[in-house]
Tab-separated table of C-alpha atoms in Angstrom:
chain	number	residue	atom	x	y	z
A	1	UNK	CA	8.405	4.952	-18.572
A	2	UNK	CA	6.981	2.655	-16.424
A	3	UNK	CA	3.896	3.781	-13.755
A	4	UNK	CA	3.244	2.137	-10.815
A	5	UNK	CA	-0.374	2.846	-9.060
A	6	UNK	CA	-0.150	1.272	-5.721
A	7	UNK	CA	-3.968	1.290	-4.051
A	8	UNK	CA	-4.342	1.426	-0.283
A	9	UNK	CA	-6.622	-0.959	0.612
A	10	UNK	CA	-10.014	-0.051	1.427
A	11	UNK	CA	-11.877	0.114	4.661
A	12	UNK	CA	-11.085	-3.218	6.655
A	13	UNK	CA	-12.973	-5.235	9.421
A	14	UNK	CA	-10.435	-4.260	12.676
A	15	UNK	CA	-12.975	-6.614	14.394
A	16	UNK	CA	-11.137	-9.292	12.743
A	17	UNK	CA	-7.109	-9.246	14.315
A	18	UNK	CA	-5.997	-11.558	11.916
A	19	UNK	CA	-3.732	-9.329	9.930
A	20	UNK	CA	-3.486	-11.714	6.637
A	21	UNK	CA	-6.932	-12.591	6.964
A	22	UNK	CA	-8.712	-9.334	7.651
A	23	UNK	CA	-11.416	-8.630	4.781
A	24	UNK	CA	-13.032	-5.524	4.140
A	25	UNK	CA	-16.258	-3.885	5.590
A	26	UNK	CA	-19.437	-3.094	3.876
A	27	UNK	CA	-18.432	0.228	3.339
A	28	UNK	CA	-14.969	-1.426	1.990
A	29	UNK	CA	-16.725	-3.312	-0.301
A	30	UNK	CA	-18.581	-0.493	-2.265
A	31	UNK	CA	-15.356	2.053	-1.856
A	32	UNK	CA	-13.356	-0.156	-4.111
A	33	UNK	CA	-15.749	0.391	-6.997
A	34	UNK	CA	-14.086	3.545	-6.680
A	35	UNK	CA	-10.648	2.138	-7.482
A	36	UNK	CA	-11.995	-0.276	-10.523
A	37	UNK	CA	-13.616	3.507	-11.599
A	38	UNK	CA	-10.394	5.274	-11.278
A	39	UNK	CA	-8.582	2.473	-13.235
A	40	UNK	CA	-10.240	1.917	-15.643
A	41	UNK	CA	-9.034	4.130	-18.377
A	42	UNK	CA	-5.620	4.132	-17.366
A	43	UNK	CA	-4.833	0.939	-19.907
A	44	UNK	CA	-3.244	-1.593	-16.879
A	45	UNK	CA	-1.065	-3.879	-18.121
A	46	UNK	CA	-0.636	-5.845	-14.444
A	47	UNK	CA	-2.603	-6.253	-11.587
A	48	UNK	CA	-0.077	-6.910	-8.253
A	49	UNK	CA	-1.341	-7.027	-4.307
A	50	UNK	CA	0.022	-7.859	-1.195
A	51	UNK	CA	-0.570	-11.254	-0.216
A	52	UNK	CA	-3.117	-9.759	2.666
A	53	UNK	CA	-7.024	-10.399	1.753
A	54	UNK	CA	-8.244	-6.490	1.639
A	55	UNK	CA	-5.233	-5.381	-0.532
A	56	UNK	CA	-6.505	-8.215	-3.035
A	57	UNK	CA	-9.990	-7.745	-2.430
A	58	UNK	CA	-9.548	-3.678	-3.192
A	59	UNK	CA	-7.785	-4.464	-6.881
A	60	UNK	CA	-9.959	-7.870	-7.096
A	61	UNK	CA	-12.617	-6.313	-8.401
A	62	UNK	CA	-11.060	-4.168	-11.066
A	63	UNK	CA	-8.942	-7.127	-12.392
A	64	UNK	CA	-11.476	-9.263	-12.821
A	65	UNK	CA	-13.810	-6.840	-14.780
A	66	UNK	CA	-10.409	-6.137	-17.004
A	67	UNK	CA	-9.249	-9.475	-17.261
A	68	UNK	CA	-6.461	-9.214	-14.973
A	69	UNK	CA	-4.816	-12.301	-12.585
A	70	UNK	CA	-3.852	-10.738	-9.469
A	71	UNK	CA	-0.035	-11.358	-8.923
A	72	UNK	CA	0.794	-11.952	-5.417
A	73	UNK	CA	4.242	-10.282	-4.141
A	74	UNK	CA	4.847	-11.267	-0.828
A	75	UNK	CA	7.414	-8.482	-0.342
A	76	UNK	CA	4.396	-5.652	-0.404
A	77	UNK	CA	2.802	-6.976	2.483
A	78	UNK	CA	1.962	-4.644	5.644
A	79	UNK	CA	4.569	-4.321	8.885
A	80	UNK	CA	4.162	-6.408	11.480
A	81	UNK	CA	3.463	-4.810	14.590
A	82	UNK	CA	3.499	-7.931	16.591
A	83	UNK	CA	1.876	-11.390	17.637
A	84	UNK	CA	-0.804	-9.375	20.063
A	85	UNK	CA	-3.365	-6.695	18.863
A	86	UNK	CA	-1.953	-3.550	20.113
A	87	UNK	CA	-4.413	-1.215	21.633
A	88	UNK	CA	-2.340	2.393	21.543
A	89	UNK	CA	-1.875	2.469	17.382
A	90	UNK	CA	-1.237	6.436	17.604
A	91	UNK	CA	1.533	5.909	20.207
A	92	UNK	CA	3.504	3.021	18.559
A	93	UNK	CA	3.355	4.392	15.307
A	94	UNK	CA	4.615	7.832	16.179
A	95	UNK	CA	7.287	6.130	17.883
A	96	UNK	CA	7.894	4.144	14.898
A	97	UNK	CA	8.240	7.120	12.632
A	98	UNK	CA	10.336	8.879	14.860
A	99	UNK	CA	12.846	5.784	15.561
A	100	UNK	CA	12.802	3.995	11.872
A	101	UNK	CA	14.609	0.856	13.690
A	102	UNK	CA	12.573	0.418	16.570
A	103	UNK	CA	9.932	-2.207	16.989
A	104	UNK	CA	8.176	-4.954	19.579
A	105	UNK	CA	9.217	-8.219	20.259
A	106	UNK	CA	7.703	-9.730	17.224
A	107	UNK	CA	7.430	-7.194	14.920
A	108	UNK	CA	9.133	-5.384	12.096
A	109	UNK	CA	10.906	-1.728	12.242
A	110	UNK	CA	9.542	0.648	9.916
A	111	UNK	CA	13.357	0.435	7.501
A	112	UNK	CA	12.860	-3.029	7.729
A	113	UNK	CA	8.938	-2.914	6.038
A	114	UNK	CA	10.975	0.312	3.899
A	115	UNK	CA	13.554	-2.488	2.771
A	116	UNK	CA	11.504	-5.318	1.974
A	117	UNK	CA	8.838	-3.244	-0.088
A	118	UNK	CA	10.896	-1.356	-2.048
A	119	UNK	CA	12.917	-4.851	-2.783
A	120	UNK	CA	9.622	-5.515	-4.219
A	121	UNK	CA	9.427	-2.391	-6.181
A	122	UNK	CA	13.008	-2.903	-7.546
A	123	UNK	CA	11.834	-6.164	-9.298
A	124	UNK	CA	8.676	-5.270	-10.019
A	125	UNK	CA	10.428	-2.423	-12.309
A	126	UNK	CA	12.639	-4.859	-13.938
A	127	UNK	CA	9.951	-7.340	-14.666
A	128	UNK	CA	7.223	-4.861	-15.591
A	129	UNK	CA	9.725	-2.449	-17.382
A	130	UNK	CA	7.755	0.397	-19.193
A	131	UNK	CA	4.366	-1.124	-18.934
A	132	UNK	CA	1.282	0.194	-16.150
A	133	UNK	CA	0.488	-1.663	-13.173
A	134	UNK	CA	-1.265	-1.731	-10.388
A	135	UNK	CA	-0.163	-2.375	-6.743
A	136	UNK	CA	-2.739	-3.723	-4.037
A	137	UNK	CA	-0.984	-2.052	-0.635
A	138	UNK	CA	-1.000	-0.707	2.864
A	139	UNK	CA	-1.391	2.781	4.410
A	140	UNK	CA	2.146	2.017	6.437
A	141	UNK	CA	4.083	0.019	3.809
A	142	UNK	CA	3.045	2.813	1.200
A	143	UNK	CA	4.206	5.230	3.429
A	144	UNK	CA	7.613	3.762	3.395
A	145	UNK	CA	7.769	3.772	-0.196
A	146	UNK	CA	6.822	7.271	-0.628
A	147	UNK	CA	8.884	8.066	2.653
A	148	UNK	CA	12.436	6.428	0.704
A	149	UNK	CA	11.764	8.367	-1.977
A	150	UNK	CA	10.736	11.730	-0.233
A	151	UNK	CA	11.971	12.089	3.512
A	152	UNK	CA	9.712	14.740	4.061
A	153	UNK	CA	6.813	12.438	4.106
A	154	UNK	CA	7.105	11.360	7.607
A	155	UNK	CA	4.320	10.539	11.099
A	156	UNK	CA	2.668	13.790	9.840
A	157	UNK	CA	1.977	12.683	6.440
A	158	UNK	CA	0.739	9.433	7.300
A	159	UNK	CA	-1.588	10.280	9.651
A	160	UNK	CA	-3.069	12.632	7.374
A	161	UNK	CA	-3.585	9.883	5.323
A	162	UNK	CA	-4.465	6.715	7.571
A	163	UNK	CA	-8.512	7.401	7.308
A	164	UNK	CA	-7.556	7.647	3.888
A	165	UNK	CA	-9.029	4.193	2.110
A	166	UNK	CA	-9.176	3.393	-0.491
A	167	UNK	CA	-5.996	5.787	-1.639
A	168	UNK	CA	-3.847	6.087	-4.535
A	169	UNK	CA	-0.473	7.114	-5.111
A	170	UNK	CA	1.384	6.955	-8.761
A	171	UNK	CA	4.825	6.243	-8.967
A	172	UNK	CA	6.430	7.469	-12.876
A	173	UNK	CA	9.894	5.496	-13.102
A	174	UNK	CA	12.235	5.770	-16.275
A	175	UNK	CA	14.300	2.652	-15.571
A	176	UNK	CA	14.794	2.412	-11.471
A	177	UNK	CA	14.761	7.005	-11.829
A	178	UNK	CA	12.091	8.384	-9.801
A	179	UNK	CA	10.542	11.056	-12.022
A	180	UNK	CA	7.361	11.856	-10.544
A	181	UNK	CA	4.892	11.161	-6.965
A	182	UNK	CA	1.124	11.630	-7.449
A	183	UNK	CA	-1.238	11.145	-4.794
A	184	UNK	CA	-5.141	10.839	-5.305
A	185	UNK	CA	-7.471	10.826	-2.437
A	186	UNK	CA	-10.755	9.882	-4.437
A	187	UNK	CA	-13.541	10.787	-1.766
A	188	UNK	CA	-11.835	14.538	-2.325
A	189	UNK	CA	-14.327	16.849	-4.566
């Protein structure tokens, strides 16, 4: 069996529009102790991120305490909404999730961000075949994953879980074979 955690980011600075660039808050900063603390007896054997700075700076801190090299996979970074800020985030992403191909001028379509990440997941099973790792990752490219796997995890789902951060999901594969989906929201009591 191979399990895949993939982390949701934690709390990022929107001040900063650079999407690549965009490091975490304060806040951010202390909320991924709560990753590292959620982690750490789960015996990781790889530590992957997005190539985007708060995906790596969320699982940063628990691979360097476990002497882990974080692995950057372009293919798990977040959609693209375009080459300006958008103001309306509720209304294009509802329209997203409802239309899975549309998108803006410069921007991705939610099967597109669906395709590339679970690419990514595809070789990241063959490479990391029946060992643990960890996935540094986004509230809408998770979604995707979770969403090709179960289509009942659609606009609804993801906006209950887009405050969410930092936020964990566990993927259990035999081979490619979906057996399980856990999700853990660790501010929850």
């Amino acid at each position: 069996m191979t399990e895949v955690y993939f982390v949701r980011h934690a709390e990022p600075n929107y001040m900063n529009h650079d999407d690549e660039l965009r490091e975490l808050t304060e806040k951010g900063l202390t909320d991924r102790m709560l990753v590292t603390d959620f982690l750490k007896d789960k015996n990781i054997d790889a530590v992957l991120s997005s190539p985007y700075k708060r995906s790596v700076d969320t699982v940063k801190d628990f691979a360097d305490k476990y002497g882990h090299q974080v692995v950057i996979v372009s293919g798990f970074k977040e959609r693209k909404i375009d080459s300006v800020w958008i103001d309306d985030f509720t209304a294009f992403s509802q329209r997203q999730w409802m239309d899975f191909d549309y998108k803006l001028t410069d921007g991705e379509t939610l099967r597109e961000v669906q395709n590339r990440n679970i690419d990514a997941l595809k070789w990241t099973l063959n490479k990391y075949r029946n060992k643990r790792i960890v996935i540094g990752s986004h509230g809408t490219a998770l979604s995707t994953i979770i969403n090709y796997y179960d289509t009942s995890f659609g606009y609804d789902s993801f906006n209950n879980i887009k405050e969410i951060m930092p936020w964990i999901v566990k993927f259990t594969f035999d081979e490619e074979c979906l057996q399980s989906i856990e999700m853990f929201d660790l501010f929850a009591k």
